CSV table of C-alpha atoms and ligand atoms in Angstrom, one decimal:
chain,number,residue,atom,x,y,z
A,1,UNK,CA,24.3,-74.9,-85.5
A,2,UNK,CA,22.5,-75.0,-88.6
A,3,UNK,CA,22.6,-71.6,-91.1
A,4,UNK,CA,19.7,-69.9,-90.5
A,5,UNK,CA,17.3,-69.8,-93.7
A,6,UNK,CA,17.0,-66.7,-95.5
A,7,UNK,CA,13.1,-65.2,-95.1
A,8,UNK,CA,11.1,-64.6,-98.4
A,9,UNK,CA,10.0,-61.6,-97.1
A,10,UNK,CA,10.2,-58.2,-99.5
A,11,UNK,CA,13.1,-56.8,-98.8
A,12,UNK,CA,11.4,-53.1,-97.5
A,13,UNK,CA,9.8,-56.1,-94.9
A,14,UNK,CA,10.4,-55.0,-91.6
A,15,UNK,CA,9.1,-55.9,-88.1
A,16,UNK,CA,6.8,-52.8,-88.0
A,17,UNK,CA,5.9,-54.5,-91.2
A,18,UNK,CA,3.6,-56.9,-88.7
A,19,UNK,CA,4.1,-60.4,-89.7
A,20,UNK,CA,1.2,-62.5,-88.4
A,21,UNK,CA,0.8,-66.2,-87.0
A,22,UNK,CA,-0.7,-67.4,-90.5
A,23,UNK,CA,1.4,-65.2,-92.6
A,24,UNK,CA,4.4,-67.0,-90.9
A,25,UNK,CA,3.0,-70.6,-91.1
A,26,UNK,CA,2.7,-69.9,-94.9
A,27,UNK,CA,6.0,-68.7,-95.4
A,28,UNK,CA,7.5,-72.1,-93.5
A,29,UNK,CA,5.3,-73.6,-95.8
A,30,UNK,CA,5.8,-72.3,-99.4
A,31,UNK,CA,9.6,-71.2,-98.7
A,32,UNK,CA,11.2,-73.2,-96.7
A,33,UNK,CA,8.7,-76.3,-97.4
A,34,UNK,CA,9.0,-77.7,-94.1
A,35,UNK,CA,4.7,-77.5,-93.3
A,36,UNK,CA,2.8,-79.4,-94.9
A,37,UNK,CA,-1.0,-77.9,-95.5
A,38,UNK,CA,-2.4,-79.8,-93.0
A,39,UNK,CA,0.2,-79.2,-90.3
A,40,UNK,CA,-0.6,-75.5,-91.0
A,41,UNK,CA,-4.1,-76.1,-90.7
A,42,UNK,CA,-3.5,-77.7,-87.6
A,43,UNK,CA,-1.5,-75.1,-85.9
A,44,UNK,CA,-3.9,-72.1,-86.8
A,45,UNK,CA,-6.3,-74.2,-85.0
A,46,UNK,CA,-4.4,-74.4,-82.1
A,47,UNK,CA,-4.1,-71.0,-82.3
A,48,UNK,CA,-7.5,-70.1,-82.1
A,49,UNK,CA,-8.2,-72.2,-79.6
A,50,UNK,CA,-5.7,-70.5,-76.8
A,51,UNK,CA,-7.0,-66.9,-78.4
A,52,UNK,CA,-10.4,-68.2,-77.2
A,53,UNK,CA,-9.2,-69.8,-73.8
A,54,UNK,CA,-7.2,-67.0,-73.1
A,55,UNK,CA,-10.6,-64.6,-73.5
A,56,UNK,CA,-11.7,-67.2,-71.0
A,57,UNK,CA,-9.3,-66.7,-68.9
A,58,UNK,CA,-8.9,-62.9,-68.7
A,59,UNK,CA,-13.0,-62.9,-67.4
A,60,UNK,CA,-11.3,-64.1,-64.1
A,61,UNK,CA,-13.9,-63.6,-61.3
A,62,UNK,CA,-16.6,-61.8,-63.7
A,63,UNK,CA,-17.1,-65.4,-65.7
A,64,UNK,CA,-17.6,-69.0,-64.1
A,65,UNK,CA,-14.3,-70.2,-64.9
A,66,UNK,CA,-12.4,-70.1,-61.4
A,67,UNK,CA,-12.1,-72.4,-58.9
A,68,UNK,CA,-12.4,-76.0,-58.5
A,69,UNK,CA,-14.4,-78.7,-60.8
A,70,UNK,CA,-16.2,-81.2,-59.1
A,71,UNK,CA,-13.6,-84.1,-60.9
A,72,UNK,CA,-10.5,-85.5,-60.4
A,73,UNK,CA,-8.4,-85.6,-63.4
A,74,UNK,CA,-7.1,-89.7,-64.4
A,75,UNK,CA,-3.8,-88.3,-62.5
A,76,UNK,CA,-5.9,-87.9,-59.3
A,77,UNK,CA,-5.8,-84.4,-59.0
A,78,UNK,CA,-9.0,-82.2,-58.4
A,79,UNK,CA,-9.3,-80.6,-61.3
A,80,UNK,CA,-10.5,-77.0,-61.9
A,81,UNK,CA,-13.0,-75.6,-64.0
A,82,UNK,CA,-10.7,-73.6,-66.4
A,83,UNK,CA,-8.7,-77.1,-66.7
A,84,UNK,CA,-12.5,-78.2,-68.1
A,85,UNK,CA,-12.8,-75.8,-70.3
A,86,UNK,CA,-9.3,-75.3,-71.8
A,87,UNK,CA,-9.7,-79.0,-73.0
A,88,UNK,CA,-13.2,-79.0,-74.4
A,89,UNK,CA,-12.0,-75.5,-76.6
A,90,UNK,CA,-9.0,-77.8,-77.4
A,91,UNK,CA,-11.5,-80.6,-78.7
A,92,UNK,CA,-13.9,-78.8,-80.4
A,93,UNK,CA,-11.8,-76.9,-82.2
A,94,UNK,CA,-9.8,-79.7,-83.3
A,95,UNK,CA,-11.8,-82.5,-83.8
A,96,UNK,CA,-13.5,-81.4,-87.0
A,97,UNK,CA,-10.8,-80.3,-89.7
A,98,UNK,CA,-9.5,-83.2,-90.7
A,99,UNK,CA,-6.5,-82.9,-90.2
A,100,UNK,CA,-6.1,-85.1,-86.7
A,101,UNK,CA,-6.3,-88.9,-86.5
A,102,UNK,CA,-6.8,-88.4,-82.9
A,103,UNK,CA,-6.2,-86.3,-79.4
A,104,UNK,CA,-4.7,-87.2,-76.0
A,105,UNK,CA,-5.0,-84.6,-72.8
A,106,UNK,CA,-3.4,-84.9,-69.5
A,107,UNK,CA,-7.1,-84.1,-68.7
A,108,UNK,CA,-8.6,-87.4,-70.4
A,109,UNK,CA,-7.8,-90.8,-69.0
A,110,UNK,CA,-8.0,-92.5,-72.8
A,111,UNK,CA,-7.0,-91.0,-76.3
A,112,UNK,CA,-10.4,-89.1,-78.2
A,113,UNK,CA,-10.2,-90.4,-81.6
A,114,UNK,CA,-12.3,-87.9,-84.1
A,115,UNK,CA,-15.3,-89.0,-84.6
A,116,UNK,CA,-17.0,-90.7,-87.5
A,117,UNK,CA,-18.6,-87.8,-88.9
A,118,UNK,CA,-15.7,-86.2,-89.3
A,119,UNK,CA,-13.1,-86.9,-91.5
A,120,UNK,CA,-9.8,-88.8,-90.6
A,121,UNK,CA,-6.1,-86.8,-90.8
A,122,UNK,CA,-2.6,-88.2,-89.7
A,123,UNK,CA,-1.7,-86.1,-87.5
A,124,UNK,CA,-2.0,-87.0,-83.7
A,125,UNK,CA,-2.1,-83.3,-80.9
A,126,UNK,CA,-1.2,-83.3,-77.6
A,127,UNK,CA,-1.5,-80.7,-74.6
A,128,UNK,CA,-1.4,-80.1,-71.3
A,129,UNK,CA,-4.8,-77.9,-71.4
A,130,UNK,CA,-4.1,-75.5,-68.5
A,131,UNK,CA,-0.9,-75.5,-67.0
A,132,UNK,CA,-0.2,-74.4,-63.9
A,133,UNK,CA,-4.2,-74.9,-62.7
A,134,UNK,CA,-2.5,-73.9,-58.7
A,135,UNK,CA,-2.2,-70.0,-60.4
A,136,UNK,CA,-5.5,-69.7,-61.6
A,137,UNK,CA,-7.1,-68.3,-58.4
A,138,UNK,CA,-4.2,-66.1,-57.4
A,139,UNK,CA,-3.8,-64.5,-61.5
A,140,UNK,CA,-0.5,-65.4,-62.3
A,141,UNK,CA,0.2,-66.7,-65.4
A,142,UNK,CA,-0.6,-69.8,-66.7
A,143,UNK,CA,-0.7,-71.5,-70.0
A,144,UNK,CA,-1.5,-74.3,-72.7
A,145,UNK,CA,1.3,-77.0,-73.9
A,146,UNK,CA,0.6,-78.9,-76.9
A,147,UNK,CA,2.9,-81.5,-78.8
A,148,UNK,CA,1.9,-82.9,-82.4
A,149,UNK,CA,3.2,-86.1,-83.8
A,150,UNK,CA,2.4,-88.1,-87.1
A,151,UNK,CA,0.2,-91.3,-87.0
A,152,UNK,CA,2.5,-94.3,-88.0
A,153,UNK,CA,5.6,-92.4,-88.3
A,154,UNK,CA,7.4,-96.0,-89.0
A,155,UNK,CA,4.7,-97.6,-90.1
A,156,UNK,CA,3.2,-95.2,-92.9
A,157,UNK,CA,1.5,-97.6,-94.5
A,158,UNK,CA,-0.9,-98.6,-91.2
A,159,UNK,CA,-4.4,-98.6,-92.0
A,160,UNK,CA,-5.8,-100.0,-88.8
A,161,UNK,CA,-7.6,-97.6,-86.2
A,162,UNK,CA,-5.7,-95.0,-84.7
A,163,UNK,CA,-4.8,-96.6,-81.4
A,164,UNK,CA,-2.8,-95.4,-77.8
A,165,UNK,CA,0.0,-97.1,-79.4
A,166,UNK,CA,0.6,-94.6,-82.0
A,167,UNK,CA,1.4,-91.8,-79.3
A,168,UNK,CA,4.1,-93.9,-78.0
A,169,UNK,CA,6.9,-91.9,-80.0
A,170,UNK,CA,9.9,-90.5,-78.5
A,171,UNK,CA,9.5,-86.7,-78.5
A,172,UNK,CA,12.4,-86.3,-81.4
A,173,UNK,CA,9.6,-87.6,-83.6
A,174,UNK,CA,7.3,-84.2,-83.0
A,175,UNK,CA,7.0,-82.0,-86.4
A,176,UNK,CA,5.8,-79.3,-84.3
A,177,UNK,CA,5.2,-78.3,-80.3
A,178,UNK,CA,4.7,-75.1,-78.8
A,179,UNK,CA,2.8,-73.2,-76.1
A,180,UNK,CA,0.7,-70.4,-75.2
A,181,UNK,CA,1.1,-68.1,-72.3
A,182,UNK,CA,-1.0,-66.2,-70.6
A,183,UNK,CA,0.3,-63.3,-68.7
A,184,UNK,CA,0.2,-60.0,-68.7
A,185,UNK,CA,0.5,-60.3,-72.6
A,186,UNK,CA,-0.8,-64.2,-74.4
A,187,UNK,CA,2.1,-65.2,-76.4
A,188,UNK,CA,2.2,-68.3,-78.1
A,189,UNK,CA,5.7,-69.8,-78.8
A,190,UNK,CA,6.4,-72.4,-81.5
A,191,UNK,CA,8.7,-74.5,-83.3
A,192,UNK,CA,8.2,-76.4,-86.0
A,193,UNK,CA,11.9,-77.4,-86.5
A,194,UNK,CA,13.3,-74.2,-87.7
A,195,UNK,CA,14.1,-72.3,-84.6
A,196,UNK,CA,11.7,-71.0,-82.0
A,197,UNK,CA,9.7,-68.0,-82.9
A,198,UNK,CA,7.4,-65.8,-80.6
A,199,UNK,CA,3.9,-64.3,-81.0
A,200,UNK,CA,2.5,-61.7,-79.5
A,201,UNK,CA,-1.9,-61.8,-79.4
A,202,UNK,CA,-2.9,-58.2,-80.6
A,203,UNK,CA,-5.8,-58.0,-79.2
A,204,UNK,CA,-7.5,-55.4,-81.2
A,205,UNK,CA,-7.1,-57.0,-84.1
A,206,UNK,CA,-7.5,-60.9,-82.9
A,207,UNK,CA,-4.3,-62.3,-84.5
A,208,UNK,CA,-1.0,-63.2,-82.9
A,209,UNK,CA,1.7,-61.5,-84.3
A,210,UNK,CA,5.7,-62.5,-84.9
A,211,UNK,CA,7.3,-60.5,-82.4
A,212,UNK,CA,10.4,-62.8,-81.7
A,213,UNK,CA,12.1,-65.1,-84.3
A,214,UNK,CA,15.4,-67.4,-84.2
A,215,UNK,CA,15.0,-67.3,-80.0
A,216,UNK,CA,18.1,-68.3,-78.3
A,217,UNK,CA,19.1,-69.7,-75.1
A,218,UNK,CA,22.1,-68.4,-73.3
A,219,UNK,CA,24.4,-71.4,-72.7
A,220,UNK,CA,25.1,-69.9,-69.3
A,221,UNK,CA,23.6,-68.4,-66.6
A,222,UNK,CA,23.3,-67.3,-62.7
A,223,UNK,CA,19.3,-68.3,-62.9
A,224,UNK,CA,17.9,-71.3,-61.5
A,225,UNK,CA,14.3,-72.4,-61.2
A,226,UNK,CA,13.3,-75.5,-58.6
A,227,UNK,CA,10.6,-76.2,-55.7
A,228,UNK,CA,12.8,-75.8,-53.0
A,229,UNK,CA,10.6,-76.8,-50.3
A,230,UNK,CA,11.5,-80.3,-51.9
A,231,UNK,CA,14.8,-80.1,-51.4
A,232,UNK,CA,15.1,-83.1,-48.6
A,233,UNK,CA,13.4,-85.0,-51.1
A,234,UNK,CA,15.7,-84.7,-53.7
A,235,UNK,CA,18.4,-87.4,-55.1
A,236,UNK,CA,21.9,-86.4,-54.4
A,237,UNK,CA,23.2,-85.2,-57.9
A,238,UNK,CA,20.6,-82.5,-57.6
A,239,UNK,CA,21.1,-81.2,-53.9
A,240,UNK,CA,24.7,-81.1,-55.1
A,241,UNK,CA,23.4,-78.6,-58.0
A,242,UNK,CA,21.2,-76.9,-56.2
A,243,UNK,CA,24.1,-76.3,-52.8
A,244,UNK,CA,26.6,-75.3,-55.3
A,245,UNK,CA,24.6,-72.7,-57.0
A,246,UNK,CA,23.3,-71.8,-53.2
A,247,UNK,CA,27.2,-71.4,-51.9
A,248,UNK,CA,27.4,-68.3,-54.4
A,249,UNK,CA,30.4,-66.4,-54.9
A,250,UNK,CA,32.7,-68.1,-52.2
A,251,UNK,CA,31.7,-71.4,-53.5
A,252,UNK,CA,32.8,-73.8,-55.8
A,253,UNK,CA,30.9,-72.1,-59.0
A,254,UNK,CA,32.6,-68.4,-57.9
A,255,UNK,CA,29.3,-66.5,-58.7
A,256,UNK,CA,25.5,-65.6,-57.1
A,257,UNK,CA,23.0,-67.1,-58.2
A,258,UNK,CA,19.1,-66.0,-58.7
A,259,UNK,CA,15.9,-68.3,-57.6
A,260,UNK,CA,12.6,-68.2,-59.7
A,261,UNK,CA,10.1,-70.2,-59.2
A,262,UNK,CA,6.4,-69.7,-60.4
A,263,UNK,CA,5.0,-73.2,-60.2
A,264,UNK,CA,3.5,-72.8,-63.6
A,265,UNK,CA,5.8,-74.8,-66.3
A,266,UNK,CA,4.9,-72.3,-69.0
A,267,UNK,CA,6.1,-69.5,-67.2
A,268,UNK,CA,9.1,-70.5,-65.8
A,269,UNK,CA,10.3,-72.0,-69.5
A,270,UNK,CA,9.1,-68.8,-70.9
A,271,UNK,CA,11.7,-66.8,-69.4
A,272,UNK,CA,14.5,-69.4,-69.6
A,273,UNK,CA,13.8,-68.7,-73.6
A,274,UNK,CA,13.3,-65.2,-72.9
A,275,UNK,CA,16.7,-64.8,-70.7
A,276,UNK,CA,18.5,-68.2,-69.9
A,277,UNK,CA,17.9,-70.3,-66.8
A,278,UNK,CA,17.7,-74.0,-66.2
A,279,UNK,CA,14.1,-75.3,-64.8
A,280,UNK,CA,14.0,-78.3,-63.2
A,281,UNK,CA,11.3,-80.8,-61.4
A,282,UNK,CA,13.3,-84.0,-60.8
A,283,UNK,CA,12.5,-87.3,-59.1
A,284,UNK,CA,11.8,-87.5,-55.6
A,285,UNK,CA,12.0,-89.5,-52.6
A,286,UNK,CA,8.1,-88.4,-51.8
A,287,UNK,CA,7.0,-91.3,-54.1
A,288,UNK,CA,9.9,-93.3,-55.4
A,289,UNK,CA,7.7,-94.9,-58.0
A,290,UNK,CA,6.7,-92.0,-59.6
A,291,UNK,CA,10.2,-91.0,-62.7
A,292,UNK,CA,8.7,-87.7,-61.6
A,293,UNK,CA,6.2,-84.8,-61.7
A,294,UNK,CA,5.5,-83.4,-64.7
A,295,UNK,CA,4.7,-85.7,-67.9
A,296,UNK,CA,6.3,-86.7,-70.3
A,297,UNK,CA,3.9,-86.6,-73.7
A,298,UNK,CA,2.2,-83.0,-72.8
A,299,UNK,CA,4.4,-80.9,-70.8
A,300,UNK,CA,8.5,-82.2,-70.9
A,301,UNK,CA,8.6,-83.2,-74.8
A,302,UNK,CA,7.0,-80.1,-76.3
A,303,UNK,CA,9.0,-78.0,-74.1
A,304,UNK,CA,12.5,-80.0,-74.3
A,305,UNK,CA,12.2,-79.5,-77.9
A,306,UNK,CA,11.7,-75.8,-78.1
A,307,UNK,CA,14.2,-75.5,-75.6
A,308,UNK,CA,16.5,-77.5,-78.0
A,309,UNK,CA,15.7,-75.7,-80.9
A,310,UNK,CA,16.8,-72.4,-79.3
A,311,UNK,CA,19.7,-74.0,-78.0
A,312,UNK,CA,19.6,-75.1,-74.7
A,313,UNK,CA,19.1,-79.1,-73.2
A,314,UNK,CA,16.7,-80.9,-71.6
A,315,UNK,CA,17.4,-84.4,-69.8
A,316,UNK,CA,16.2,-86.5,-67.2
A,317,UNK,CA,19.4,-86.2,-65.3
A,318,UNK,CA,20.9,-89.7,-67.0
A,319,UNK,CA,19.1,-88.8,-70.5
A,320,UNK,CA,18.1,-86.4,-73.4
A,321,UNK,CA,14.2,-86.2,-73.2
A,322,UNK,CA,13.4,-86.6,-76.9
A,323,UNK,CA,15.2,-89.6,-76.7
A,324,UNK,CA,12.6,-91.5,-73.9
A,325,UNK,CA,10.7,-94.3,-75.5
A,326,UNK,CA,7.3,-93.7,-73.7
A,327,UNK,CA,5.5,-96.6,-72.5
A,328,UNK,CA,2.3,-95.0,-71.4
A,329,UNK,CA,0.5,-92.1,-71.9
A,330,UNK,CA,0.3,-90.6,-68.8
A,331,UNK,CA,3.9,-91.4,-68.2
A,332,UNK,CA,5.8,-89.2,-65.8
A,333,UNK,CA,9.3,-88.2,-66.1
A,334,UNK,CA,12.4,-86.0,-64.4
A,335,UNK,CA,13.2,-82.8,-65.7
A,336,UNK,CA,16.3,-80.8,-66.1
A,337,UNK,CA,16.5,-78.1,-69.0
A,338,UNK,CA,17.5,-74.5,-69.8
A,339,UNK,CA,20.7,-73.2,-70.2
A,340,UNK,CA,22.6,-75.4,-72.3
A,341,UNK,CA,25.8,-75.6,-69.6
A,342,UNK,CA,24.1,-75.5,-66.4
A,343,UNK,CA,21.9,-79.0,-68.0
A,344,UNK,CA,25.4,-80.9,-68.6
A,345,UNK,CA,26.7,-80.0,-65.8
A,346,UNK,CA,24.0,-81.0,-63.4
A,347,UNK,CA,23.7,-84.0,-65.9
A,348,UNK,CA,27.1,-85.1,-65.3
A,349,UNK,CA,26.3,-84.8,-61.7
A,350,UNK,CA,24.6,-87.9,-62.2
A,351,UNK,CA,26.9,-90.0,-64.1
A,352,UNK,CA,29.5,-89.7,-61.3
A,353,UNK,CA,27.4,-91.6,-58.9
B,1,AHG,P1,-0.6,-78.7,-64.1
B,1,AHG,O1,-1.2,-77.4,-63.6
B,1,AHG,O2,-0.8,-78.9,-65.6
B,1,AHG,O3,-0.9,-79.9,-63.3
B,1,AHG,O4,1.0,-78.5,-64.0
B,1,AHG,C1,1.6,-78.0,-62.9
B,1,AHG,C2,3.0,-78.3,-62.9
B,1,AHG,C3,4.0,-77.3,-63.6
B,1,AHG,O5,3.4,-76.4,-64.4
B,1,AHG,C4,4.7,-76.7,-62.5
B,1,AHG,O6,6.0,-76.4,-62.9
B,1,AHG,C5,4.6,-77.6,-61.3
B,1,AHG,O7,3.5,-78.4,-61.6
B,1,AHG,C6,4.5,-77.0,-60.0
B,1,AHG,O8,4.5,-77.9,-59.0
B,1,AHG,P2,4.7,-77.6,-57.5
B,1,AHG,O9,3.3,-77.1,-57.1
B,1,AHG,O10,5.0,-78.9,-56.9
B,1,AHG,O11,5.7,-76.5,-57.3
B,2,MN,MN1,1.1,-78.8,-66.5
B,3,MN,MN1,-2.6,-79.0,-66.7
């Protein structure tokens, strides 16, 4: 593990000393130099933007912003009106600072390149705009995923138009993901490479404020998080995982084992950060062709590397995620992370096929 950096912080600087989101962006970025202005920039966007979907959000029933959309998503799924409106805050927010070369959402079909009238950054922002859209209507929580990679990363030099090609990175290339939950409190989690730190929206005043820093994963655990009603669909590696954790005490893992499942992404990684766990949505028989559920670029890259970054793993069951050379977009992918010995176990699962 790398030694954690020493915070420029006065030394009477406490946590009742309340640290806020840009306070701690500015820090990263003067002290330990690893944030570059427009990064920063970027992120405090970001920011704002889930402060205002999550005021969106909270006026449940008492705003138009439940139920279903009349439009399908470029996935095929019927997408909701808060799914709508999470991406167009995402956009608008975005699209005029500068600092972006260009956007892609799970909600849009092709990348939205900022316009003309705006000026042209290098960065390049992705999100999952609402996940867990199923939880909406029933208020549970829900959240917003976003991944941020640099235009050209080994090409610097590129001057032609910002294209789908440049978001076809491996996720080890990110410089910063994160997400923002909304629960019964909004946090919004982030790394930027330096750990995983947690902030907490004080409503009152507006601003998110550092209320967890240098998050870590326990390496094991007696959690585990997976759609069971899939389980007749599932390859054999992970029905073995799933039947050993299952067999409890008087099976071959010697100890009971929890279940949590929310069926919102966001959540369910949230507490694997908060208290250990392993998530997973793997392939299925249900559509062969499909790598799997949940994508790659908007929901498993950001969170594989937070997960990382707080110590846990993330794989596809036969590979680390950050290491996936995407070849679409929209790609799709398996999913296996949490708890950093529960992962390589049910990795190595796999291997032994
Ligand atoms: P989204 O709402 O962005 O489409 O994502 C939903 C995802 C993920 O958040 C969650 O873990 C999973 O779908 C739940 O799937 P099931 O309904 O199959 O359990
Ligand atoms: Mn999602
Ligand atoms: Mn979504």
């Amino acid at each position: 593990p790398q030694p954690r950096r020493q915070r420029f912080y006065p030394s009477q600087t406490t946590m009742t000393q309340r640290i806020s989101l840009t306070r701690y962006l500015v820090e990263q970025q003067r002290v330990h130099g690893l944030l570059p202005g427009d990064l920063r920039l970027l992120l405090e966007v970001v920011a704002r933007a889930c402060k205002r979907i999550s005021q969106a959000v909270n006026k449940g029933d008492l705003g138009d912003v439940m139920g279903a959309a009349t439009t399908e998503n470029v996935q095929g799924e019927i997408q909701k009106k808060l799914d709508i409106i999470a991406n167009e805050v995402l956009i608008e927010a975005n699209e005029w600072g500068g600092h972006l070369a260009a956007m892609a959402s799970e909600e849009m079909e092709d990348i939205y390149v900022v316009p003309n009238r705006f000026p042209q950054g290098e960065y390049l922002l992705m999100f999952d705009p609402l996940d867990g859209s199923s939880n909406i209507d029933v208020n549970v929580s829900i959240g917003t995923i976003f991944s941020v990679l640099k235009k050209g990363h080994d090409n610097p030099n590129a001057i032609e138009p910002v294209s789908q090609q440049d978001f076809l990175q491996p996720g080890s290339q990110q410089v910063a993901a994160g997400y923002c939950v909304y629960g019964p409190q909004t946090t919004l989690v982030l790394t930027v490479g330096d750990g995983v730190a947690m902030f907490t929206l004080d409503r009152e005043q507006g601003s998110f404020v550092l209320t967890k820093e240098h998050v870590q994963i326990p390496a094991d655990t007696k959690e585990f998080s997976i759609n069971m009603s899939n389980m007749r669909h599932w390859d054999e590696p992970v029905q073995r995982y799933v039947n050993e954790c299952l067999a409890g005490k008087e099976g071959p893992r010697g100890k009971d084992f929890n279940m949590r499942w929310v069926a919102s992404m966001v959540a369910d990684v949230h507490r694997i950060l908060t208290r250990g766990g392993i998530f997973l949505y793997p392939w299925d028989k249900r559509e062969p062709e499909k790598a799997g559920k949940l994508r790659l670029m908007y929901e498993a890259n950001p969170m594989s590397w937070l997960v990382e970054q707080a110590g846990g793993a993330a794989t596809n069951g036969r590979q680390r995620i950050l290491d996936i050379q995407p070849g679409k977009l929209h790609e799709r992918v398996s999913v296996m992370m949490g708890s950093k010995n529960e992962v390589d176990r049910v990795t190595s699962y796999h291997s032994t096929l």
